[in-house]
mmCIF file of N, CA and C in Angstrom:
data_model
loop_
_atom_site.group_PDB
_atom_site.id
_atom_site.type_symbol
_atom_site.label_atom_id
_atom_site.label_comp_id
_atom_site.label_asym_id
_atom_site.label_seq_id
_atom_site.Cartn_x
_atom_site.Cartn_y
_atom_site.Cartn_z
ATOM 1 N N UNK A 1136 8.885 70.541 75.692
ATOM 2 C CA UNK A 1136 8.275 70.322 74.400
ATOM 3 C C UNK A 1136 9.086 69.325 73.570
ATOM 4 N N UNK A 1137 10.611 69.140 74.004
ATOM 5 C CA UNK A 1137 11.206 68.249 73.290
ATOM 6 C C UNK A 1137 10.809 66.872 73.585
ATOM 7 N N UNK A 1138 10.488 66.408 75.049
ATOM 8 C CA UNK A 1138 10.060 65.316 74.787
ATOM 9 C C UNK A 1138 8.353 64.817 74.280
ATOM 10 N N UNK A 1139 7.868 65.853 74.162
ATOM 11 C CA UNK A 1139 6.289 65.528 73.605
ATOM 12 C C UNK A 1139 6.541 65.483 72.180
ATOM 13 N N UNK A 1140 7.908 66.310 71.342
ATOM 14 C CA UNK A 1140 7.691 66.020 70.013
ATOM 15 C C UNK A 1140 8.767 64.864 69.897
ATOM 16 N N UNK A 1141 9.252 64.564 70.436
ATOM 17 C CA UNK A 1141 9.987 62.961 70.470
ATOM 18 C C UNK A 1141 8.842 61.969 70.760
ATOM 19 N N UNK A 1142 7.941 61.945 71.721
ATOM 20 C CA UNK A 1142 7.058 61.332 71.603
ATOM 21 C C UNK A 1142 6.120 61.166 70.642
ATOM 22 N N UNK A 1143 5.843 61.872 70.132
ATOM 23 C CA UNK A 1143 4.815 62.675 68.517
ATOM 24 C C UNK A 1143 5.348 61.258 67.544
ATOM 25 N N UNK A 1144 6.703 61.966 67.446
ATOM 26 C CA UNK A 1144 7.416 61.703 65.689
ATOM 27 C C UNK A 1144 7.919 60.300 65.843
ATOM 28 N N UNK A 1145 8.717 60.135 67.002
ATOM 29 C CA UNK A 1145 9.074 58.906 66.903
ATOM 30 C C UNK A 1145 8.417 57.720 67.637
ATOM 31 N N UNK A 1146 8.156 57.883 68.750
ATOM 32 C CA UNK A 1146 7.757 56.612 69.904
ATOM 33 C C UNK A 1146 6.190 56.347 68.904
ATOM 34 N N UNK A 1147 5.123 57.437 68.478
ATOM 35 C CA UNK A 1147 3.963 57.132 68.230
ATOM 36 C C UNK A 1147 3.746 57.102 66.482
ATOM 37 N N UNK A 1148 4.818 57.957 66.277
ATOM 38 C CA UNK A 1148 4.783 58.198 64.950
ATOM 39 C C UNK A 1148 3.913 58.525 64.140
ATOM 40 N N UNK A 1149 3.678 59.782 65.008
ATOM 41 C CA UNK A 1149 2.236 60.393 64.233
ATOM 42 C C UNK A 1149 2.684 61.904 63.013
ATOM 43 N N UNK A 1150 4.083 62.014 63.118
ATOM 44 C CA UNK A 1150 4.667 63.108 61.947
ATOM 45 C C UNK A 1150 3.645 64.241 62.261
ATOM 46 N N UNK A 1151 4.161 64.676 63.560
ATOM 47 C CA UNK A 1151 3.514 66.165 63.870
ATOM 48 C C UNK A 1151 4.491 66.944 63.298
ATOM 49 N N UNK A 1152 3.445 68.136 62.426
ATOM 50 C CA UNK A 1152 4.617 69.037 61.828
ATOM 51 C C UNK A 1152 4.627 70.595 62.675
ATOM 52 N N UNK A 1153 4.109 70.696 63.650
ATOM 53 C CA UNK A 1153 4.626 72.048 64.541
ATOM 54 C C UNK A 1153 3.937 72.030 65.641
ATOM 55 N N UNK A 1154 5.070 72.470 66.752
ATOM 56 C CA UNK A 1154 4.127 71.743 68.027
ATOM 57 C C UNK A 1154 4.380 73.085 68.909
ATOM 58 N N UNK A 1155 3.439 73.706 69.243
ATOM 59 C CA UNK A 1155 2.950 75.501 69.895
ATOM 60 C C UNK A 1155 2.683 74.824 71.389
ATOM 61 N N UNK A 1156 3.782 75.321 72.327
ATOM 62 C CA UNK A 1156 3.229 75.081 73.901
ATOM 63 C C UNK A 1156 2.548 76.558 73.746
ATOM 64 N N UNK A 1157 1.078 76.007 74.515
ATOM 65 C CA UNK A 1157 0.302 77.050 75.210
ATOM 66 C C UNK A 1157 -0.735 77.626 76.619
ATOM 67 N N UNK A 1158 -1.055 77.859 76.693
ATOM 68 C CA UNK A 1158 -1.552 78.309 78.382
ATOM 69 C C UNK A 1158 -1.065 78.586 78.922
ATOM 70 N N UNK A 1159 -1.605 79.108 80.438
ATOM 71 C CA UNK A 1159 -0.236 80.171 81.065
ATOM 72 C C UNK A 1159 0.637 79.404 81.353
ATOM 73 N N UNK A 1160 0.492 77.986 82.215
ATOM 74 C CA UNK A 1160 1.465 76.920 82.783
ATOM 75 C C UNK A 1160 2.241 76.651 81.440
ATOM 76 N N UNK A 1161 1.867 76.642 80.390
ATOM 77 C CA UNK A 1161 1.955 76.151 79.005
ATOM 78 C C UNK A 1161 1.875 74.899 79.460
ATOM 79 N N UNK A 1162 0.706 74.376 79.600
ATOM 80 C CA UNK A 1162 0.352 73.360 80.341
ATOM 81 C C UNK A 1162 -0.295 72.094 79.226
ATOM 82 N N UNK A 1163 -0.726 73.317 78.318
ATOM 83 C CA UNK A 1163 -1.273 72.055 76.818
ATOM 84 C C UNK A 1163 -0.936 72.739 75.744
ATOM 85 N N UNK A 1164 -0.825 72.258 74.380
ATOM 86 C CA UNK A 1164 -0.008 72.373 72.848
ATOM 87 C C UNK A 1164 -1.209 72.716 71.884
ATOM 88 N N UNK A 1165 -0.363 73.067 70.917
ATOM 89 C CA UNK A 1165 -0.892 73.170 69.749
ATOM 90 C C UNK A 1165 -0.052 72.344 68.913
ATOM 91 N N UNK A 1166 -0.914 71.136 68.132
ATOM 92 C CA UNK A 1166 -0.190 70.353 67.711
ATOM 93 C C UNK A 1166 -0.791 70.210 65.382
ATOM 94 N N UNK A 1167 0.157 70.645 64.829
ATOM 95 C CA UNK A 1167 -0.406 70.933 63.670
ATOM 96 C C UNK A 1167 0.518 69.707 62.750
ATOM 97 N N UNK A 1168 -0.260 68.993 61.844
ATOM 98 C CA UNK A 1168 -0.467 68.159 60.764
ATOM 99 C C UNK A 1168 -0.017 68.758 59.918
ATOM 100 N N UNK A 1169 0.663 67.954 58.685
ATOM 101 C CA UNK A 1169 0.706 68.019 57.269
ATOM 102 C C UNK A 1169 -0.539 67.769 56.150
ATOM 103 N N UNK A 1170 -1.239 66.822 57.047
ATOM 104 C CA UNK A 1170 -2.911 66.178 56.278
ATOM 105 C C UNK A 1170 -3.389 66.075 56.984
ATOM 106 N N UNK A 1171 -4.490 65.776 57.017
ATOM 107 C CA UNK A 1171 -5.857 65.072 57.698
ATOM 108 C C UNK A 1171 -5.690 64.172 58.173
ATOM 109 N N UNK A 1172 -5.118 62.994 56.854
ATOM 110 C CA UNK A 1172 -4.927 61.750 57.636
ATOM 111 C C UNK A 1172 -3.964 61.329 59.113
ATOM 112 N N UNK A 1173 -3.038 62.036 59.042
ATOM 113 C CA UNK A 1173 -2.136 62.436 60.414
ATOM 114 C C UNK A 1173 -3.120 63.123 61.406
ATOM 115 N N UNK A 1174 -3.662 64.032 60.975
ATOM 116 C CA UNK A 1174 -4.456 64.268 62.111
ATOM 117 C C UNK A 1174 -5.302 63.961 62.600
ATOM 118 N N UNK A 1175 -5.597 62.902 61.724
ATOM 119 C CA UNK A 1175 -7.280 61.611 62.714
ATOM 120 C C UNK A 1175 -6.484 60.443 63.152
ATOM 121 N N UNK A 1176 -5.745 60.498 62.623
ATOM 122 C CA UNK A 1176 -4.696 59.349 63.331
ATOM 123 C C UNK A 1176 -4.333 59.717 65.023
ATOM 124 N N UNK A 1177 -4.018 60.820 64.810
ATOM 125 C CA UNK A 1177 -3.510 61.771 65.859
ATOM 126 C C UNK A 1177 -4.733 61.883 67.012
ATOM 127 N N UNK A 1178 -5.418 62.409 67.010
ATOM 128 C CA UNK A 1178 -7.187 62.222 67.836
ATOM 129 C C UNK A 1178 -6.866 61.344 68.141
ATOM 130 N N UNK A 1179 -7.355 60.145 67.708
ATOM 131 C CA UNK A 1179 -7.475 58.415 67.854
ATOM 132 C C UNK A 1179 -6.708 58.080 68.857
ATOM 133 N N UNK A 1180 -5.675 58.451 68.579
ATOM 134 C CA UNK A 1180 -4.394 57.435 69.253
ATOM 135 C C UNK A 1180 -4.130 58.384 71.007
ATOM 136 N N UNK A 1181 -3.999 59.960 70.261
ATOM 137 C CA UNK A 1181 -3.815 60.133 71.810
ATOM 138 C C UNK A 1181 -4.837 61.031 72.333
ATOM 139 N N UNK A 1182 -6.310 60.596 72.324
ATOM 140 C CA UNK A 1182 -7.240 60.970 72.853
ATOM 141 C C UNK A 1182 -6.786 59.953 74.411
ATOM 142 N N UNK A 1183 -6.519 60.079 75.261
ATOM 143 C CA UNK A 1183 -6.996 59.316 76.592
ATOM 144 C C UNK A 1183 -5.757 58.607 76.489
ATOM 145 N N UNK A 1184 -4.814 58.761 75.572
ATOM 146 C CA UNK A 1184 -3.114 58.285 76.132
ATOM 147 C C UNK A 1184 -2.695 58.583 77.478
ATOM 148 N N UNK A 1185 -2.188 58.163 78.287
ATOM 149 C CA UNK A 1185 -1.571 58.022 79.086
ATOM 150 C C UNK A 1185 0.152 58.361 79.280
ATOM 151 N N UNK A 1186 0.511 59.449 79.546
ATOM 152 C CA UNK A 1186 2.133 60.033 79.357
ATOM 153 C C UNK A 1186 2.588 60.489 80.395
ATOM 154 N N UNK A 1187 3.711 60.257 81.299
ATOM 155 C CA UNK A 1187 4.018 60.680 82.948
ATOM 156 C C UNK A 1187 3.262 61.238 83.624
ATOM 157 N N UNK A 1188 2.363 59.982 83.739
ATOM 158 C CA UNK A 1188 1.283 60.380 84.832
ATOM 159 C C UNK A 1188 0.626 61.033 84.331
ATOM 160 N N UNK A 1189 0.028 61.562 83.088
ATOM 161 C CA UNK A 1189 -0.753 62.402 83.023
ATOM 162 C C UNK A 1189 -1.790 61.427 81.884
ATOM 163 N N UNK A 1190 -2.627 62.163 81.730
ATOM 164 C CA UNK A 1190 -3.508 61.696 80.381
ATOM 165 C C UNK A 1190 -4.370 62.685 79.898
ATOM 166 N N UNK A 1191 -3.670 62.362 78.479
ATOM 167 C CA UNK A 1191 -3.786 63.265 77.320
ATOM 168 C C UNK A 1191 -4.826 63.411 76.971
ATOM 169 N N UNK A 1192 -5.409 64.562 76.555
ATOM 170 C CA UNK A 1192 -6.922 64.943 75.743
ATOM 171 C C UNK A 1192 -6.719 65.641 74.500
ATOM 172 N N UNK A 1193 -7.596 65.278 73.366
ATOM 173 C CA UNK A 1193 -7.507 65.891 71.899
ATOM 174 C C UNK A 1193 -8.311 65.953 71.428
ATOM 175 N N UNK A 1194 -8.313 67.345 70.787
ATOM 176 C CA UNK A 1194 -9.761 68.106 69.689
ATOM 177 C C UNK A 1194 -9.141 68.880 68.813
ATOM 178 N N UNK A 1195 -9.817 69.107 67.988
ATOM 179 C CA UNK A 1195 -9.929 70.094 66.721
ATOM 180 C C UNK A 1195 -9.901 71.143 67.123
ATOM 181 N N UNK A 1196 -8.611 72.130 66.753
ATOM 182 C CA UNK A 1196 -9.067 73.337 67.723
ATOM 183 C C UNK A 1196 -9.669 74.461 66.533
ATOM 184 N N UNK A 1197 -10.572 75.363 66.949
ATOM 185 C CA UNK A 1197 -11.552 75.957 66.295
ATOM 186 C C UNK A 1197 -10.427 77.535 65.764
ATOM 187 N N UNK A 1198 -10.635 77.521 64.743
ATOM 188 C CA UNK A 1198 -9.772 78.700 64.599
ATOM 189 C C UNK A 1198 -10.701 79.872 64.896
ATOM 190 N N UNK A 1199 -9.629 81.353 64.841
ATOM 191 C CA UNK A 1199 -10.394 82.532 65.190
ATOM 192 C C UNK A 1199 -10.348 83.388 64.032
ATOM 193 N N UNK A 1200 -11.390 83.699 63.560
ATOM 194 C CA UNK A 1200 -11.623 83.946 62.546
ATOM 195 C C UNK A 1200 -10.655 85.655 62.065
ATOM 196 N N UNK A 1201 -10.121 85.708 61.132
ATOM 197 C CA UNK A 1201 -9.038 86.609 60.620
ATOM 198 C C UNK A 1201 -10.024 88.185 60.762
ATOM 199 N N UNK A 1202 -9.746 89.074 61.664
ATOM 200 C CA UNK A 1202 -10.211 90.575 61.752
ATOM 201 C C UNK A 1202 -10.160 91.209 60.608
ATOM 202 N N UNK A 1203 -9.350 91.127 59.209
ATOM 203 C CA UNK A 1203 -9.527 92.009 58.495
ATOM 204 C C UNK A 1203 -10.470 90.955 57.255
ATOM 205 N N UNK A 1204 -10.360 89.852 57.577
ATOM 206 C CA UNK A 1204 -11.118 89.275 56.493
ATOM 207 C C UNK A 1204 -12.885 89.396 57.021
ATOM 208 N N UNK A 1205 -13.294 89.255 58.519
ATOM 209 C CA UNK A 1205 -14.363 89.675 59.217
ATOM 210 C C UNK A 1205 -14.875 90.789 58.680
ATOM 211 N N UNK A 1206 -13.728 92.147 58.473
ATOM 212 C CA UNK A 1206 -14.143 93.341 58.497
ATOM 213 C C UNK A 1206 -14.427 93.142 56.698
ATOM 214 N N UNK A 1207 -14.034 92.937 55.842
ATOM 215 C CA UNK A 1207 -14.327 93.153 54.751
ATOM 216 C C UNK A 1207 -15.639 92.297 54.662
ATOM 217 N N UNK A 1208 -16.265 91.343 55.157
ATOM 218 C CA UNK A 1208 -17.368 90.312 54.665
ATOM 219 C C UNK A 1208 -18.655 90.945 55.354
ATOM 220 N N UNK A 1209 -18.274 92.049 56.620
ATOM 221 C CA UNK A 1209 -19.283 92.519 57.205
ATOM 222 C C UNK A 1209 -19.186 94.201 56.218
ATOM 223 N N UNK A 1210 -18.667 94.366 55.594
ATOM 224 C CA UNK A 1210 -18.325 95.871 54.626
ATOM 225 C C UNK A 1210 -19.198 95.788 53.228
ATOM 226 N N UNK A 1211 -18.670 93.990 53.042
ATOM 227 C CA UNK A 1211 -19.712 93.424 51.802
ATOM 228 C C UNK A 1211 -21.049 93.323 52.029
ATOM 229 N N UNK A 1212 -21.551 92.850 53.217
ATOM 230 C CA UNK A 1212 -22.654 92.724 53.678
ATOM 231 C C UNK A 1212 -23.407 94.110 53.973
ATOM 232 N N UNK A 1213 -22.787 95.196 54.101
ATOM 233 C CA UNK A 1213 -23.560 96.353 54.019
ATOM 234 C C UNK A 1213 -23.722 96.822 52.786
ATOM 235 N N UNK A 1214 -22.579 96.773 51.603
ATOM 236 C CA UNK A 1214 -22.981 96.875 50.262
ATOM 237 C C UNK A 1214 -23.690 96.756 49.310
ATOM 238 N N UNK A 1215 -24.096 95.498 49.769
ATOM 239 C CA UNK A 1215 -25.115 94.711 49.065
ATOM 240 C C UNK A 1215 -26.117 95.617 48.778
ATOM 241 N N UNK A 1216 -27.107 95.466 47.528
ATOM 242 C CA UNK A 1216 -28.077 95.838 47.515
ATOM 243 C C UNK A 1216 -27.704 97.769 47.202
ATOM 244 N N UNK A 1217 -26.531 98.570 47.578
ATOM 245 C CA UNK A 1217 -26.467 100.101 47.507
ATOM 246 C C UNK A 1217 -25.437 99.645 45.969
ATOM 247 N N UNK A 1218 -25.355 101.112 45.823
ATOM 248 C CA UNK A 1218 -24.514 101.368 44.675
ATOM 249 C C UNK A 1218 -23.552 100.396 44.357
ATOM 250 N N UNK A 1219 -23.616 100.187 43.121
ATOM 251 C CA UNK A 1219 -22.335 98.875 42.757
ATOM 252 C C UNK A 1219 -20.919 100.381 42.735
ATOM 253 N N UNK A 1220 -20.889 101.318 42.899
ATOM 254 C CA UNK A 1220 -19.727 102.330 42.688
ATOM 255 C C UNK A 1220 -19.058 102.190 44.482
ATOM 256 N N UNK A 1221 -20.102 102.072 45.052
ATOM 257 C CA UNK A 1221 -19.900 102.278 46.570
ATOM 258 C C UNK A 1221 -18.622 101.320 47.183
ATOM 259 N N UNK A 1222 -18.111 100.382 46.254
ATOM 260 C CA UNK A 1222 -16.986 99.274 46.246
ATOM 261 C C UNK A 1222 -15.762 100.253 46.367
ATOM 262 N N UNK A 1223 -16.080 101.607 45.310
ATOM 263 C CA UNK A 1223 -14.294 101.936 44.684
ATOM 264 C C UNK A 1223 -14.251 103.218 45.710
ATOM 265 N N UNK A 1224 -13.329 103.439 46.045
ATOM 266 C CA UNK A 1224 -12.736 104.492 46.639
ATOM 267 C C UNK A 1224 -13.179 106.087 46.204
ATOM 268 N N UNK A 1225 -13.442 106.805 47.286
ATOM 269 C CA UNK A 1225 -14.176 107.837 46.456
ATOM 270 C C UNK A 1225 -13.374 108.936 45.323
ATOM 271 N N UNK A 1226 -11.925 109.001 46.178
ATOM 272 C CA UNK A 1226 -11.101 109.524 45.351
ATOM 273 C C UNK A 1226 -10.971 109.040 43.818
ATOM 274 N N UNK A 1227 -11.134 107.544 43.942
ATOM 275 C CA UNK A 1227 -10.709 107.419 42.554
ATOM 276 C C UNK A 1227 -12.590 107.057 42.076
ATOM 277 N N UNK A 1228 -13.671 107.024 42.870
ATOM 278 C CA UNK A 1228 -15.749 107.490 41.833
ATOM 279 C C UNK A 1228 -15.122 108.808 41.400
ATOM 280 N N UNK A 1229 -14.678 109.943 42.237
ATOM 281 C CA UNK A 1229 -14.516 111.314 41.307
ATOM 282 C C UNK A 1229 -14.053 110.965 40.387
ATOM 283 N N UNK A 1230 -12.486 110.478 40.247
ATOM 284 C CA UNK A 1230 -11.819 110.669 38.650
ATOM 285 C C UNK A 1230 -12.610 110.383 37.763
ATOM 286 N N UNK A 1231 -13.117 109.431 37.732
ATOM 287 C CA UNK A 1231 -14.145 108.227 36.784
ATOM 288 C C UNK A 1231 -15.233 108.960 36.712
ATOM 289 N N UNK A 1232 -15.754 109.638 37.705
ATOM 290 C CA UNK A 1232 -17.081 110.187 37.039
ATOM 291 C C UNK A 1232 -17.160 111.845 36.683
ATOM 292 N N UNK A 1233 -15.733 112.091 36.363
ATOM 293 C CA UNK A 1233 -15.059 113.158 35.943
ATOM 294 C C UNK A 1233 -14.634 113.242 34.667
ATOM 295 N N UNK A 1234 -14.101 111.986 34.643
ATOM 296 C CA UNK A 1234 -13.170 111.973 32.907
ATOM 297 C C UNK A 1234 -14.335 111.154 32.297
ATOM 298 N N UNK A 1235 -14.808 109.953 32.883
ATOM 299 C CA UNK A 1235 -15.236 108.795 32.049
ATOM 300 C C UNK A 1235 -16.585 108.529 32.797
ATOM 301 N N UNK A 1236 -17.835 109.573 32.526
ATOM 302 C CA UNK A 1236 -19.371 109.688 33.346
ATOM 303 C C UNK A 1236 -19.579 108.096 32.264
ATOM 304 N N UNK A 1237 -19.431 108.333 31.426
ATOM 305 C CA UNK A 1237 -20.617 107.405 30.269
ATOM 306 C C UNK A 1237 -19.940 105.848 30.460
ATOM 307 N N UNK A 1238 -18.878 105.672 31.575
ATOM 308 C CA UNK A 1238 -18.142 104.109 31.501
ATOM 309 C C UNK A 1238 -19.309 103.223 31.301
ATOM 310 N N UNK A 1239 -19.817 102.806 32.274
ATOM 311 C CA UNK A 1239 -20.297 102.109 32.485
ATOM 312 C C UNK A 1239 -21.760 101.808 31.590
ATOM 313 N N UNK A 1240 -22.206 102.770 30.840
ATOM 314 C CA UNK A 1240 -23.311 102.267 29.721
ATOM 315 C C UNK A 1240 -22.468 101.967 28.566
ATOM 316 N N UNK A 1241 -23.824 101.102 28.104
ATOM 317 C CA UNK A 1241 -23.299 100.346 26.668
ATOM 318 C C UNK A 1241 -23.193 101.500 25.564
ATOM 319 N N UNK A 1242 -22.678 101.132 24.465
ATOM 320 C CA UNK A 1242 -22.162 102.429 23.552
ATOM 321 C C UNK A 1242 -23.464 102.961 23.022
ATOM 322 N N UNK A 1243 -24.559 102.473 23.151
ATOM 323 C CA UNK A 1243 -25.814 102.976 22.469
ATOM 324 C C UNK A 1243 -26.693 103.823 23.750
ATOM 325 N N UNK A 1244 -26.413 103.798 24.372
ATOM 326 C CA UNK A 1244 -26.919 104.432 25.632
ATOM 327 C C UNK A 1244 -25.649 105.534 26.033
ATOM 328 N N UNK A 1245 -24.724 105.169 25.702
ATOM 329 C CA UNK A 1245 -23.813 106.252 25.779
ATOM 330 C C UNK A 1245 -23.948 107.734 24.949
ATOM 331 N N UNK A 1246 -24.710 107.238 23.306
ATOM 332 C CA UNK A 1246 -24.679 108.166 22.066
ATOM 333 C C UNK A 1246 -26.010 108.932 22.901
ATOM 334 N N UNK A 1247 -26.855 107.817 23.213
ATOM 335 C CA UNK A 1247 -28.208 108.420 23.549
ATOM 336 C C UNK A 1247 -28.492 109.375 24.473
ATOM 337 N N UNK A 1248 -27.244 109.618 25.795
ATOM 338 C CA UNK A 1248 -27.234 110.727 26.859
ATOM 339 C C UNK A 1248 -26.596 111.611 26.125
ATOM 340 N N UNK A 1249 -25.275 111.163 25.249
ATOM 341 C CA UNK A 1249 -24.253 112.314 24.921
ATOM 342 C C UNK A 1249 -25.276 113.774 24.041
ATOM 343 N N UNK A 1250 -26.182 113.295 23.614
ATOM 344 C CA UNK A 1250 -26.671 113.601 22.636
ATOM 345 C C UNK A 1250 -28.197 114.427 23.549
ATOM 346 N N UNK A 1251 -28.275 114.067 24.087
ATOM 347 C CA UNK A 1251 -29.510 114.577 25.494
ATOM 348 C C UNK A 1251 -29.120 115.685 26.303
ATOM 349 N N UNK A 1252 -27.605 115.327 26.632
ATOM 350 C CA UNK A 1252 -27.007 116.171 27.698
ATOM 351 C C UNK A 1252 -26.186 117.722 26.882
ATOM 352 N N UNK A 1253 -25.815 117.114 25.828
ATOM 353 C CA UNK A 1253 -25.118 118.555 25.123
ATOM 354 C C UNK A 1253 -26.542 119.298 23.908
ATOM 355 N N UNK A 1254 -26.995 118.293 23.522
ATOM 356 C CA UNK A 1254 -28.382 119.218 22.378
ATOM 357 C C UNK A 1254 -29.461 119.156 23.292
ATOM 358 N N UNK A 1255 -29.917 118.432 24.587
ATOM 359 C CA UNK A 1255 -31.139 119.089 25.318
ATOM 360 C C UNK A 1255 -32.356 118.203 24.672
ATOM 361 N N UNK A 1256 -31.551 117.350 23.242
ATOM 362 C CA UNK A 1256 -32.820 116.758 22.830
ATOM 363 C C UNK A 1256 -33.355 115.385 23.826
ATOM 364 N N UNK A 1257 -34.763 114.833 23.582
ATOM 365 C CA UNK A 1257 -35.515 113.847 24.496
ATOM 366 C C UNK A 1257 -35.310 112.247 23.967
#
């Protein structure tokens, strides 16, 4: 790997900023940029380079998408549309709808249950 990032930084001077051998042979890299512009530079130049005998191939590699950020967007996606309470933890819907039932209405809708629920009036 030392001479592919000697080749990188200096001979081509493409300022690769972290270079990941991978596959089982570790046979091809992971080669990561500071910008964009380094990294279309980077494509360009050593798409079909030629390096001891070999010749080089380059793409964009596709990332894998983060499991707990997956799990929360597919958690949101079942939410949707059910209870806006169904977000908070149930331990802490009890407290809240224990100490503080009337949170969430406005103060005139608040007088209007308080007043329903303890006098029975309509």
């Amino acid at each position: 790997m030392g001479q592919l990032k000697k080749l990188l930084n200096e001979t081509l001077q493409l300022m690769a900023h972290k270079i990941e051998p991978a596959g089982s042979n570790k046979d091809w890299a992971y080669v990561t940029f500071r910008n964009e512009k380094s990294r279309t530079k980077a494509l360009t130049v050593l798409d079909e380079f030629k390096w001891k005998k070999c010749v080089l191939s380059c793409s964009i590699a596709k990332p894998v998408e983060d499991p707990v950020q997956a799990k929360r967007a597919a958690d949101s996606k079942l939410l949707e549309g059910v209870d806006p309470d169904a977000k908070i933890p149930i331990n802490e819907r009890v407290v809240v709808k224990s100490v503080t039932p009337f949170a969430h209405f406005t103060y005139e809708d608040q007088v209007v249950t308080l007043h329903r629920t303890t006098l029975g009036k309509h």
